[in-house]
Amino acid sequence: EEWAHPYFISIQDYALLLKGTARMEAVGTDDWTPQTIASWRHSIWVGAWDPWPVFSKPRIWYKTLRDIICLERMRRAFGVGLMQYGMIKGTKAAKKR
């Protein structure tokens, strides 16, 4: 099993990549960290509230603990501004004839 994070770049760099393709126009970004930060700890509590999948398969304990640690670390990174949860919007560019 492989477990890895995707390549991380800033929201602004993603926007520049989109603009650089010439296939998108009106590209805009927004930081949704304040709107989503509570969901990180909520995800952990959902698992604690319904632990049956973990108890039914003891081999899942390691993965569950690893995921809890990862989610909490990410939540802390969002909380101090080290990471952002970004949204990107744009419109497909008109086809050139």
CSV table of N, CA, C and O in Angstrom, one decimal:
chain,number,residue,atom,x,y,z
A,1,GLU,N,0.8,-1.2,0.0
A,1,GLU,CA,0.0,0.0,0.0
A,1,GLU,C,0.9,1.2,0.0
A,1,GLU,O,1.8,1.3,0.8
A,2,GLU,N,0.5,2.2,-0.8
A,2,GLU,CA,1.3,3.4,-0.9
A,2,GLU,C,0.4,4.5,-0.3
A,2,GLU,O,-0.8,4.6,-0.5
A,3,TRP,N,1.0,5.3,0.5
A,3,TRP,CA,0.3,6.4,1.2
A,3,TRP,C,1.1,7.7,1.1
A,3,TRP,O,2.3,7.8,1.6
A,4,ALA,N,0.6,8.6,0.3
A,4,ALA,CA,1.4,9.8,0.1
A,4,ALA,C,0.5,11.0,-0.2
A,4,ALA,O,-0.7,10.8,-0.5
A,5,HIS,N,1.0,12.2,0.1
A,5,HIS,CA,0.3,13.4,-0.2
A,5,HIS,C,0.5,13.8,-1.7
A,5,HIS,O,1.6,13.5,-2.2
A,6,PRO,N,-0.4,14.5,-2.2
A,6,PRO,CA,-0.2,15.1,-3.6
A,6,PRO,C,0.9,16.2,-3.5
A,6,PRO,O,1.2,16.7,-2.4
A,7,TYR,N,1.3,16.6,-4.6
A,7,TYR,CA,2.3,17.7,-4.7
A,7,TYR,C,1.6,18.9,-4.3
A,7,TYR,O,0.5,19.3,-4.7
A,8,PHE,N,2.2,19.7,-3.3
A,8,PHE,CA,1.6,20.9,-2.8
A,8,PHE,C,2.3,22.1,-3.4
A,8,PHE,O,3.5,22.2,-3.5
A,9,ILE,N,1.4,23.0,-3.9
A,9,ILE,CA,1.9,24.3,-4.4
A,9,ILE,C,0.8,25.3,-3.9
A,9,ILE,O,-0.3,24.9,-3.5
A,10,SER,N,1.2,26.6,-4.0
A,10,SER,CA,0.2,27.6,-3.5
A,10,SER,C,-1.0,27.7,-4.4
A,10,SER,O,-0.9,27.4,-5.6
A,11,ILE,N,-2.0,28.3,-3.8
A,11,ILE,CA,-3.2,28.6,-4.6
A,11,ILE,C,-2.9,29.5,-5.7
A,11,ILE,O,-3.4,29.3,-6.9
A,12,GLN,N,-2.1,30.5,-5.5
A,12,GLN,CA,-1.7,31.4,-6.5
A,12,GLN,C,-0.9,30.8,-7.6
A,12,GLN,O,-1.1,31.1,-8.8
A,13,ASP,N,-0.1,29.8,-7.3
A,13,ASP,CA,0.7,29.1,-8.3
A,13,ASP,C,-0.2,28.2,-9.2
A,13,ASP,O,0.0,28.1,-10.4
A,14,TYR,N,-1.2,27.6,-8.6
A,14,TYR,CA,-2.2,26.9,-9.4
A,14,TYR,C,-2.9,27.8,-10.4
A,14,TYR,O,-3.1,27.5,-11.5
A,15,ALA,N,-3.3,29.0,-9.9
A,15,ALA,CA,-3.9,30.0,-10.8
A,15,ALA,C,-3.0,30.3,-11.9
A,15,ALA,O,-3.5,30.4,-13.1
A,16,LEU,N,-1.8,30.6,-11.6
A,16,LEU,CA,-0.8,30.9,-12.7
A,16,LEU,C,-0.7,29.7,-13.7
A,16,LEU,O,-0.6,30.0,-14.9
A,17,LEU,N,-0.7,28.5,-13.2
A,17,LEU,CA,-0.6,27.4,-14.1
A,17,LEU,C,-1.9,27.3,-15.1
A,17,LEU,O,-1.8,27.1,-16.3
A,18,LEU,N,-3.0,27.6,-14.5
A,18,LEU,CA,-4.3,27.6,-15.3
A,18,LEU,C,-4.2,28.7,-16.3
A,18,LEU,O,-4.6,28.5,-17.5
A,19,LYS,N,-3.8,29.9,-15.9
A,19,LYS,CA,-3.7,31.0,-16.8
A,19,LYS,C,-2.7,30.8,-17.9
A,19,LYS,O,-2.9,31.2,-19.1
A,20,GLY,N,-1.6,30.1,-17.6
A,20,GLY,CA,-0.6,29.8,-18.6
A,20,GLY,C,-1.0,28.8,-19.6
A,20,GLY,O,-0.3,28.7,-20.7
A,21,THR,N,-2.1,28.1,-19.4
A,21,THR,CA,-2.5,27.1,-20.5
A,21,THR,C,-3.2,27.8,-21.6
A,21,THR,O,-3.4,27.1,-22.7
A,22,ALA,N,-3.7,29.0,-21.4
A,22,ALA,CA,-4.5,29.7,-22.4
A,22,ALA,C,-5.8,29.0,-22.7
A,22,ALA,O,-6.5,29.4,-23.7
A,23,ARG,N,-6.2,28.1,-21.9
A,23,ARG,CA,-7.5,27.4,-22.0
A,23,ARG,C,-8.5,27.9,-21.0
A,23,ARG,O,-9.7,27.5,-21.1
A,24,MET,N,-8.1,28.7,-20.1
A,24,MET,CA,-9.0,29.3,-19.1
A,24,MET,C,-8.8,30.8,-19.0
A,24,MET,O,-7.7,31.3,-19.3
A,25,GLU,N,-9.9,31.4,-18.8
A,25,GLU,CA,-9.9,32.9,-18.6
A,25,GLU,C,-10.7,33.2,-17.3
A,25,GLU,O,-11.4,32.4,-16.8
A,26,ALA,N,-10.5,34.4,-16.9
A,26,ALA,CA,-11.2,34.9,-15.6
A,26,ALA,C,-10.9,33.9,-14.5
A,26,ALA,O,-11.8,33.5,-13.7
A,27,VAL,N,-9.7,33.5,-14.3
A,27,VAL,CA,-9.2,32.6,-13.3
A,27,VAL,C,-9.2,33.4,-12.0
A,27,VAL,O,-8.6,34.5,-11.9
A,28,GLY,N,-9.8,32.9,-11.0
A,28,GLY,CA,-9.8,33.5,-9.6
A,28,GLY,C,-9.6,32.5,-8.5
A,28,GLY,O,-9.8,31.3,-8.7
A,29,THR,N,-9.1,33.0,-7.4
A,29,THR,CA,-8.8,32.1,-6.3
A,29,THR,C,-9.5,32.7,-5.0
A,29,THR,O,-9.8,33.8,-4.9
A,30,ASP,N,-9.6,31.8,-4.0
A,30,ASP,CA,-10.1,32.2,-2.7
A,30,ASP,C,-9.6,31.2,-1.7
A,30,ASP,O,-9.5,30.0,-2.0
A,31,ASP,N,-9.3,31.8,-0.5
A,31,ASP,CA,-8.9,30.9,0.6
A,31,ASP,C,-10.1,30.6,1.4
A,31,ASP,O,-10.7,31.4,2.0
A,32,TRP,N,-10.4,29.3,1.4
A,32,TRP,CA,-11.6,28.8,2.2
A,32,TRP,C,-11.2,28.2,3.5
A,32,TRP,O,-12.0,27.4,4.1
A,33,THR,N,-10.0,28.4,4.0
A,33,THR,CA,-9.6,27.8,5.2
A,33,THR,C,-10.5,28.2,6.4
A,33,THR,O,-10.9,27.2,7.1
A,34,PRO,N,-10.9,29.4,6.6
A,34,PRO,CA,-11.8,29.7,7.7
A,34,PRO,C,-13.2,28.9,7.6
A,34,PRO,O,-13.7,28.5,8.6
A,35,GLN,N,-13.7,28.7,6.4
A,35,GLN,CA,-14.9,28.0,6.3
A,35,GLN,C,-14.8,26.5,6.4
A,35,GLN,O,-15.8,25.8,6.7
A,36,THR,N,-13.6,25.9,6.3
A,36,THR,CA,-13.4,24.5,6.3
A,36,THR,C,-12.6,23.9,7.5
A,36,THR,O,-12.6,22.7,7.7
A,37,ILE,N,-12.0,24.8,8.3
A,37,ILE,CA,-11.1,24.4,9.4
A,37,ILE,C,-11.8,23.5,10.4
A,37,ILE,O,-11.2,22.5,10.9
A,38,ALA,N,-13.0,23.7,10.7
A,38,ALA,CA,-13.7,22.9,11.7
A,38,ALA,C,-13.9,21.5,11.2
A,38,ALA,O,-14.0,20.5,12.0
A,39,SER,N,-14.0,21.3,9.9
A,39,SER,CA,-14.3,19.9,9.4
A,39,SER,C,-13.1,18.9,9.6
A,39,SER,O,-13.3,17.7,9.6
A,40,TRP,N,-11.9,19.4,9.8
A,40,TRP,CA,-10.8,18.5,10.0
A,40,TRP,C,-10.9,17.7,11.3
A,40,TRP,O,-10.8,16.5,11.3
A,41,ARG,N,-11.2,18.4,12.4
A,41,ARG,CA,-11.4,17.7,13.7
A,41,ARG,C,-12.7,17.0,13.7
A,41,ARG,O,-12.8,15.9,14.3
A,42,HIS,N,-13.7,17.5,13.0
A,42,HIS,CA,-15.0,16.8,12.9
A,42,HIS,C,-14.8,15.4,12.2
A,42,HIS,O,-15.4,14.5,12.6
A,43,SER,N,-13.9,15.4,11.2
A,43,SER,CA,-13.7,14.1,10.6
A,43,SER,C,-13.1,13.1,11.6
A,43,SER,O,-13.5,11.9,11.5
A,44,ILE,N,-12.3,13.5,12.5
A,44,ILE,CA,-11.8,12.6,13.5
A,44,ILE,C,-12.9,12.2,14.5
A,44,ILE,O,-13.0,11.0,14.8
A,45,TRP,N,-13.7,13.1,14.9
A,45,TRP,CA,-14.8,12.8,15.8
A,45,TRP,C,-15.8,11.8,15.2
A,45,TRP,O,-16.5,11.0,15.9
A,46,VAL,N,-16.1,12.0,13.9
A,46,VAL,CA,-17.0,11.1,13.2
A,46,VAL,C,-16.5,9.6,13.4
A,46,VAL,O,-17.3,8.7,13.7
A,47,GLY,N,-15.2,9.4,13.2
A,47,GLY,CA,-14.7,8.1,13.4
A,47,GLY,C,-14.7,7.6,14.9
A,47,GLY,O,-15.0,6.4,15.2
A,48,ALA,N,-14.6,8.5,15.8
A,48,ALA,CA,-14.7,8.2,17.3
A,48,ALA,C,-16.1,7.9,17.7
A,48,ALA,O,-16.4,7.0,18.5
A,49,TRP,N,-17.0,8.6,17.0
A,49,TRP,CA,-18.4,8.4,17.3
A,49,TRP,C,-19.0,7.1,16.8
A,49,TRP,O,-19.8,6.5,17.5
A,50,ASP,N,-18.5,6.6,15.7
A,50,ASP,CA,-18.9,5.3,15.2
A,50,ASP,C,-17.6,4.5,14.9
A,50,ASP,O,-17.2,4.3,13.8
A,51,PRO,N,-17.1,3.9,16.0
A,51,PRO,CA,-15.8,3.2,15.9
A,51,PRO,C,-16.0,1.7,15.4
A,51,PRO,O,-15.0,1.0,15.3
A,52,TRP,N,-17.2,1.3,15.0
A,52,TRP,CA,-17.4,-0.1,14.6
A,52,TRP,C,-16.5,-0.6,13.5
A,52,TRP,O,-15.9,-1.7,13.6
A,53,PRO,N,-16.2,0.2,12.5
A,53,PRO,CA,-15.3,-0.4,11.4
A,53,PRO,C,-13.9,-0.7,12.0
A,53,PRO,O,-13.3,-1.7,11.6
A,54,VAL,N,-13.5,0.1,13.0
A,54,VAL,CA,-12.1,-0.2,13.6
A,54,VAL,C,-12.2,-1.4,14.5
A,54,VAL,O,-11.3,-2.2,14.4
A,55,PHE,N,-13.2,-1.5,15.3
A,55,PHE,CA,-13.3,-2.7,16.1
A,55,PHE,C,-13.6,-4.0,15.4
A,55,PHE,O,-13.2,-5.1,15.8
A,56,SER,N,-14.3,-3.9,14.2
A,56,SER,CA,-14.6,-5.1,13.5
A,56,SER,C,-13.4,-5.6,12.7
A,56,SER,O,-13.3,-6.8,12.3
A,57,LYS,N,-12.4,-4.8,12.5
A,57,LYS,CA,-11.2,-5.2,11.7
A,57,LYS,C,-10.0,-4.6,12.5
A,57,LYS,O,-9.5,-3.5,12.2
A,58,PRO,N,-9.4,-5.4,13.4
A,58,PRO,CA,-8.3,-4.9,14.2
A,58,PRO,C,-7.1,-4.5,13.4
A,58,PRO,O,-6.3,-3.6,13.8
A,59,ARG,N,-6.9,-5.0,12.2
A,59,ARG,CA,-5.8,-4.5,11.3
A,59,ARG,C,-5.9,-3.1,10.9
A,59,ARG,O,-4.9,-2.5,10.5
A,60,ILE,N,-7.1,-2.5,11.1
A,60,ILE,CA,-7.3,-1.1,10.7
A,60,ILE,C,-6.7,-0.1,11.7
A,60,ILE,O,-6.6,1.0,11.5
A,61,TRP,N,-6.4,-0.6,12.9
A,61,TRP,CA,-6.0,0.3,14.0
A,61,TRP,C,-4.8,1.1,13.6
A,61,TRP,O,-4.8,2.3,13.8
A,62,TYR,N,-3.8,0.6,12.9
A,62,TYR,CA,-2.7,1.3,12.5
A,62,TYR,C,-3.0,2.4,11.5
A,62,TYR,O,-2.6,3.6,11.7
A,63,LYS,N,-3.8,2.1,10.5
A,63,LYS,CA,-4.2,3.1,9.5
A,63,LYS,C,-5.1,4.2,10.2
A,63,LYS,O,-5.0,5.3,9.9
A,64,THR,N,-6.0,3.8,11.1
A,64,THR,CA,-6.8,4.8,11.8
A,64,THR,C,-6.0,5.7,12.6
A,64,THR,O,-6.2,7.0,12.5
A,65,LEU,N,-5.0,5.2,13.4
A,65,LEU,CA,-4.2,6.1,14.2
A,65,LEU,C,-3.4,7.0,13.3
A,65,LEU,O,-3.2,8.2,13.5
A,66,ARG,N,-2.8,6.5,12.2
A,66,ARG,CA,-2.0,7.3,11.2
A,66,ARG,C,-2.9,8.4,10.7
A,66,ARG,O,-2.5,9.5,10.5
A,67,ASP,N,-4.1,8.1,10.3
A,67,ASP,CA,-5.0,9.1,9.7
A,67,ASP,C,-5.4,10.2,10.7
A,67,ASP,O,-5.5,11.4,10.4
A,68,ILE,N,-5.6,9.8,12.0
A,68,ILE,CA,-6.0,10.8,13.0
A,68,ILE,C,-4.8,11.7,13.2
A,68,ILE,O,-5.0,12.9,13.2
A,69,ILE,N,-3.6,11.2,13.3
A,69,ILE,CA,-2.4,12.1,13.4
A,69,ILE,C,-2.3,13.0,12.2
A,69,ILE,O,-2.0,14.2,12.4
A,70,CYS,N,-2.5,12.5,11.0
A,70,CYS,CA,-2.3,13.3,9.8
A,70,CYS,C,-3.4,14.4,9.8
A,70,CYS,O,-3.1,15.6,9.5
A,71,LEU,N,-4.6,14.1,10.1
A,71,LEU,CA,-5.7,15.1,10.1
A,71,LEU,C,-5.5,16.2,11.1
A,71,LEU,O,-5.7,17.3,10.8
A,72,GLU,N,-5.0,15.8,12.3
A,72,GLU,CA,-4.7,16.8,13.3
A,72,GLU,C,-3.6,17.7,12.9
A,72,GLU,O,-3.6,18.9,13.1
A,73,ARG,N,-2.5,17.1,12.3
A,73,ARG,CA,-1.4,17.9,11.9
A,73,ARG,C,-1.8,18.9,10.8
A,73,ARG,O,-1.4,20.0,10.8
A,74,MET,N,-2.6,18.4,9.9
A,74,MET,CA,-3.1,19.3,8.8
A,74,MET,C,-4.0,20.4,9.4
A,74,MET,O,-3.8,21.6,9.0
A,75,ARG,N,-4.8,20.1,10.3
A,75,ARG,CA,-5.7,21.1,11.0
A,75,ARG,C,-4.8,22.2,11.6
A,75,ARG,O,-5.1,23.4,11.5
A,76,ARG,N,-3.8,21.7,12.3
A,76,ARG,CA,-2.9,22.7,13.0
A,76,ARG,C,-2.2,23.6,11.9
A,76,ARG,O,-2.0,24.8,12.1
A,77,ALA,N,-1.7,23.0,10.8
A,77,ALA,CA,-1.1,23.7,9.7
A,77,ALA,C,-2.0,24.8,9.1
A,77,ALA,O,-1.6,25.9,8.9
A,78,PHE,N,-3.3,24.4,9.0
A,78,PHE,CA,-4.3,25.4,8.5
A,78,PHE,C,-4.5,26.5,9.5
A,78,PHE,O,-4.6,27.6,9.2
A,79,GLY,N,-4.5,26.1,10.8
A,79,GLY,CA,-4.8,27.1,11.9
A,79,GLY,C,-3.7,28.1,12.0
A,79,GLY,O,-4.0,29.3,12.3
A,80,VAL,N,-2.4,27.8,11.7
A,80,VAL,CA,-1.4,28.8,11.8
A,80,VAL,C,-1.0,29.4,10.4
A,80,VAL,O,0.0,30.2,10.4
A,81,GLY,N,-1.7,29.1,9.4
A,81,GLY,CA,-1.4,29.7,8.1
A,81,GLY,C,-0.4,29.0,7.3
A,81,GLY,O,0.0,29.5,6.2
A,82,LEU,N,0.1,27.8,7.7
A,82,LEU,CA,1.1,27.1,7.0
A,82,LEU,C,0.5,26.5,5.7
A,82,LEU,O,1.2,26.4,4.7
A,83,MET,N,-0.7,26.1,5.8
A,83,MET,CA,-1.4,25.5,4.6
A,83,MET,C,-2.7,26.3,4.4
A,83,MET,O,-3.2,27.0,5.4
A,84,GLN,N,-3.3,26.3,3.2
A,84,GLN,CA,-4.5,26.9,2.9
A,84,GLN,C,-5.4,25.9,2.2
A,84,GLN,O,-4.9,25.1,1.4
A,85,TYR,N,-6.7,26.0,2.4
A,85,TYR,CA,-7.6,25.2,1.6
A,85,TYR,C,-8.2,26.2,0.6
A,85,TYR,O,-8.9,27.1,0.9
A,86,GLY,N,-7.8,26.0,-0.7
A,86,GLY,CA,-8.1,27.0,-1.7
A,86,GLY,C,-9.1,26.5,-2.7
A,86,GLY,O,-9.3,25.3,-2.9
A,87,MET,N,-9.8,27.4,-3.2
A,87,MET,CA,-10.8,27.2,-4.3
A,87,MET,C,-10.3,28.0,-5.5
A,87,MET,O,-9.9,29.1,-5.4
A,88,ILE,N,-10.5,27.4,-6.6
A,88,ILE,CA,-10.1,28.0,-7.9
A,88,ILE,C,-11.3,28.0,-8.8
A,88,ILE,O,-11.9,27.0,-9.0
A,89,LYS,N,-11.5,29.1,-9.5
A,89,LYS,CA,-12.6,29.2,-10.5
A,89,LYS,C,-12.1,29.8,-11.7
A,89,LYS,O,-11.1,30.5,-11.8
A,90,GLY,N,-12.8,29.4,-12.8
A,90,GLY,CA,-12.4,30.0,-14.1
A,90,GLY,C,-13.4,29.6,-15.1
A,90,GLY,O,-14.3,28.9,-14.9
A,91,THR,N,-13.3,30.2,-16.3
A,91,THR,CA,-14.1,30.0,-17.4
A,91,THR,C,-13.3,29.5,-18.6
A,91,THR,O,-12.2,30.0,-18.8
A,92,LYS,N,-13.8,28.4,-19.3
A,92,LYS,CA,-13.1,27.9,-20.4
A,92,LYS,C,-13.0,29.1,-21.5
A,92,LYS,O,-13.9,29.8,-21.7
A,93,ALA,N,-11.8,29.2,-22.0
A,93,ALA,CA,-11.6,30.2,-23.0
A,93,ALA,C,-12.3,29.8,-24.3
A,93,ALA,O,-12.5,28.6,-24.6
A,94,ALA,N,-12.8,30.8,-25.0
A,94,ALA,CA,-13.5,30.6,-26.3
A,94,ALA,C,-12.5,30.0,-27.3
A,94,ALA,O,-11.3,30.4,-27.3
A,95,LYS,N,-13.0,29.1,-28.1
A,95,LYS,CA,-12.1,28.5,-29.1
A,95,LYS,C,-11.7,29.5,-30.1
A,95,LYS,O,-12.6,30.2,-30.6
A,96,LYS,N,-10.5,29.5,-30.5
A,96,LYS,CA,-10.0,30.4,-31.5
A,96,LYS,C,-10.2,29.8,-32.9
A,96,LYS,O,-10.0,28.6,-33.1
A,97,ARG,N,-10.7,30.5,-33.8
A,97,ARG,CA,-11.0,30.0,-35.1
A,97,ARG,C,-10.0,30.3,-36.1
A,97,ARG,O,-9.3,31.2,-36.1
